[in-house]
Amino acid sequence: MIGLMAAIWPLIFIPLSIPAGFIVDKYGFKLAVSIGGALLALFSWLRLFASTNFYLLLLFQSLAGTSQPFIYNGITKLANNWFPENEQTLANGIGTMGQIIGMVLALVITPIMVPEPSFHDLILNIITFSLIVTISLLFFSLSLRRASHQLREELVRSSRSRASVLK
């Protein structure tokens, strides 16, 4: 049963990869990654409420797995849109490597967080870590939104001043 839990993510990735890629191409990187992030956050949190009910945990794990094609397929779009042609392959490689490093860190950190098998300690550690990550992501998301708004205002001011010089 644990093997099924581990295998569900790649099994879900395969059929959802093409539709997620279509959404990335048609609607853009930001929307696709936002969908993926929201799905991952929601169903990762819901996994905590599955407690010892394996089938409910498998359902939430499966639904969390629907997020990964949106995030993974967004890397290529990000590299193509944000980097010059001579840096796109490197950017794509770093993005892909980041996924693997994240998985390795999860495998290394989990035994450190829970040195002795204790369901209570495991849940407590997962909730603590999840809260830290969720709050950090909200903080950075809001900071990025403010910075983006300020940059947009600066660009508008700059274009207006150039237009007034040309008159």
Tab-separated table of C-alpha atoms in Angstrom:
chain	number	residue	atom	x	y	z
A	1	MET	CA	0.000	0.000	0.000
A	2	ILE	CA	2.864	2.391	0.736
A	3	GLY	CA	4.240	1.644	-2.736
A	4	LEU	CA	0.950	2.804	-4.231
A	5	MET	CA	1.172	6.001	-2.192
A	6	ALA	CA	4.663	6.675	-3.579
A	7	ALA	CA	3.770	5.736	-7.165
A	8	ILE	CA	0.606	7.814	-7.419
A	9	TRP	CA	2.389	11.100	-8.241
A	10	PRO	CA	4.117	9.864	-11.425
A	11	LEU	CA	0.978	7.965	-12.442
A	12	ILE	CA	-1.020	11.192	-12.234
A	13	PHE	CA	1.691	13.268	-13.917
A	14	ILE	CA	1.565	11.280	-17.162
A	15	PRO	CA	-2.085	11.866	-18.165
A	16	LEU	CA	-2.194	15.442	-16.814
A	17	SER	CA	1.078	16.624	-18.345
A	18	ILE	CA	-0.340	17.502	-21.773
A	19	PRO	CA	-3.440	19.370	-20.513
A	20	ALA	CA	-1.281	21.248	-17.992
A	21	GLY	CA	1.209	22.099	-20.748
A	22	PHE	CA	-1.664	23.440	-22.835
A	23	ILE	CA	-2.768	25.665	-19.941
A	24	VAL	CA	0.810	26.903	-19.442
A	25	ASP	CA	1.076	27.791	-23.147
A	26	LYS	CA	-2.401	29.274	-23.554
A	27	TYR	CA	-2.849	31.155	-20.271
A	28	GLY	CA	0.738	31.707	-19.169
A	29	PHE	CA	3.214	30.706	-16.542
A	30	LYS	CA	1.749	32.744	-13.691
A	31	LEU	CA	-1.760	31.262	-13.871
A	32	ALA	CA	-0.537	27.695	-14.359
A	33	VAL	CA	1.901	27.809	-11.459
A	34	SER	CA	-0.727	29.533	-9.301
A	35	ILE	CA	-3.165	26.695	-10.049
A	36	GLY	CA	-0.481	24.135	-9.236
A	37	GLY	CA	0.548	25.892	-6.040
A	38	ALA	CA	-3.041	26.268	-4.845
A	39	LEU	CA	-3.837	22.596	-5.531
A	40	LEU	CA	-0.650	21.469	-3.803
A	41	ALA	CA	-1.217	23.662	-0.748
A	42	LEU	CA	-4.881	22.719	-0.370
A	43	PHE	CA	-4.517	18.967	-0.685
A	44	SER	CA	-1.249	18.836	1.257
A	45	TRP	CA	-3.035	20.451	4.183
A	46	LEU	CA	-6.010	18.111	3.773
A	47	ARG	CA	-3.663	15.106	3.966
A	48	LEU	CA	-3.101	16.007	7.603
A	49	PHE	CA	-6.798	15.471	8.310
A	50	ALA	CA	-6.752	11.991	6.801
A	51	SER	CA	-5.033	10.845	9.993
A	52	THR	CA	-4.813	7.045	9.887
A	53	ASN	CA	-7.444	6.555	7.145
A	54	PHE	CA	-5.265	5.218	4.319
A	55	TYR	CA	-7.854	5.586	1.558
A	56	LEU	CA	-8.604	9.194	2.438
A	57	LEU	CA	-4.860	9.868	2.567
A	58	LEU	CA	-4.467	8.225	-0.851
A	59	LEU	CA	-7.265	10.414	-2.234
A	60	PHE	CA	-5.681	13.624	-0.916
A	61	GLN	CA	-2.231	12.468	-2.088
A	62	SER	CA	-3.677	11.838	-5.552
A	63	LEU	CA	-5.364	15.229	-5.658
A	64	ALA	CA	-2.144	16.907	-4.465
A	65	GLY	CA	-0.392	15.069	-7.303
A	66	THR	CA	-2.580	16.892	-9.825
A	67	SER	CA	-0.566	20.028	-9.014
A	68	GLN	CA	2.807	18.822	-10.201
A	69	PRO	CA	2.289	19.013	-13.998
A	70	PHE	CA	1.325	22.679	-13.676
A	71	ILE	CA	4.486	23.453	-11.719
A	72	TYR	CA	6.942	21.209	-13.588
A	73	ASN	CA	5.725	22.193	-17.053
A	74	GLY	CA	5.992	25.851	-16.098
A	75	ILE	CA	9.781	25.657	-15.832
A	76	THR	CA	10.315	25.559	-19.590
A	77	LYS	CA	7.906	28.453	-20.128
A	78	LEU	CA	9.697	30.468	-17.450
A	79	ALA	CA	13.094	29.760	-18.984
A	80	ASN	CA	11.883	30.706	-22.477
A	81	ASN	CA	10.170	33.923	-21.377
A	82	TRP	CA	12.584	35.304	-18.802
A	83	PHE	CA	16.026	34.333	-20.069
A	84	PRO	CA	17.960	35.151	-23.236
A	85	GLU	CA	18.311	32.301	-25.707
A	86	ASN	CA	21.893	31.508	-24.683
A	87	GLU	CA	20.823	31.033	-21.004
A	88	GLN	CA	17.546	29.138	-21.485
A	89	THR	CA	19.038	25.654	-21.295
A	90	LEU	CA	20.903	26.494	-18.090
A	91	ALA	CA	17.771	28.033	-16.537
A	92	ASN	CA	15.735	24.967	-17.501
A	93	GLY	CA	18.402	22.688	-16.027
A	94	ILE	CA	18.526	24.628	-12.761
A	95	GLY	CA	14.727	24.532	-12.489
A	96	THR	CA	14.662	20.794	-13.094
A	97	MET	CA	17.556	20.222	-10.698
A	98	GLY	CA	15.664	22.179	-8.036
A	99	GLN	CA	12.863	19.619	-8.159
A	100	ILE	CA	15.275	16.746	-7.611
A	101	ILE	CA	17.086	18.581	-4.807
A	102	GLY	CA	13.718	19.184	-3.134
A	103	MET	CA	12.916	15.474	-3.233
A	104	VAL	CA	16.347	14.560	-1.873
A	105	LEU	CA	16.001	17.105	0.938
A	106	ALA	CA	12.604	15.656	1.855
A	107	LEU	CA	14.121	12.170	2.064
A	108	VAL	CA	17.041	13.417	4.178
A	109	ILE	CA	15.122	15.787	6.471
A	110	THR	CA	12.216	13.464	7.306
A	111	PRO	CA	14.268	10.988	9.406
A	112	ILE	CA	15.907	13.933	11.180
A	113	MET	CA	12.512	15.457	12.008
A	114	VAL	CA	11.149	12.147	13.294
A	115	PRO	CA	14.055	10.066	14.666
A	116	GLU	CA	11.714	7.596	16.372
A	117	PRO	CA	8.449	6.454	14.807
A	118	SER	CA	5.801	8.543	16.524
A	119	PHE	CA	2.649	9.503	14.681
A	120	HIS	CA	2.029	12.459	17.003
A	121	ASP	CA	5.549	13.875	16.512
A	122	LEU	CA	5.343	13.335	12.765
A	123	ILE	CA	2.070	15.267	12.480
A	124	LEU	CA	3.362	18.026	14.780
A	125	ASN	CA	6.529	18.425	12.699
A	126	ILE	CA	4.622	18.423	9.414
A	127	ILE	CA	2.179	21.050	10.679
A	128	THR	CA	5.016	23.237	11.993
A	129	PHE	CA	6.994	22.973	8.759
A	130	SER	CA	3.877	23.530	6.647
A	131	LEU	CA	2.936	26.639	8.625
A	132	ILE	CA	6.425	28.083	8.208
A	133	VAL	CA	6.389	27.425	4.461
A	134	THR	CA	2.819	28.698	3.985
A	135	ILE	CA	3.457	31.921	5.911
A	136	SER	CA	6.744	32.454	4.040
A	137	LEU	CA	5.066	31.955	0.673
A	138	LEU	CA	2.258	34.357	1.566
A	139	PHE	CA	4.793	36.950	2.711
A	140	PHE	CA	6.904	36.639	-0.447
A	141	SER	CA	3.825	36.598	-2.663
A	142	LEU	CA	2.511	39.825	-1.136
A	143	SER	CA	5.980	41.416	-1.265
A	144	LEU	CA	6.337	40.458	-4.916
A	145	ARG	CA	2.904	41.861	-5.720
A	146	ARG	CA	3.846	45.208	-4.071
A	147	ALA	CA	7.200	45.279	-5.869
A	148	SER	CA	5.489	44.477	-9.176
A	149	HIS	CA	2.985	47.315	-8.636
A	150	GLN	CA	5.805	49.761	-7.798
A	151	LEU	CA	7.767	48.673	-10.878
A	152	ARG	CA	4.695	49.141	-13.069
A	153	GLU	CA	4.181	52.680	-11.684
A	154	GLU	CA	7.840	53.477	-12.283
A	155	LEU	CA	7.621	52.267	-15.884
A	156	VAL	CA	4.514	54.398	-16.485
A	157	ARG	CA	6.252	57.476	-15.029
A	158	SER	CA	9.338	56.778	-17.110
A	159	SER	CA	7.361	56.414	-20.345
A	160	ARG	CA	5.424	59.628	-19.598
A	161	SER	CA	8.614	61.576	-18.991
A	162	ARG	CA	10.087	60.262	-22.258
A	163	ALA	CA	6.895	61.222	-24.079
A	164	SER	CA	7.027	64.758	-22.656
A	165	VAL	CA	10.659	65.122	-23.762
A	166	LEU	CA	9.748	64.102	-27.312
A	167	LYS	CA	6.956	66.727	-27.559
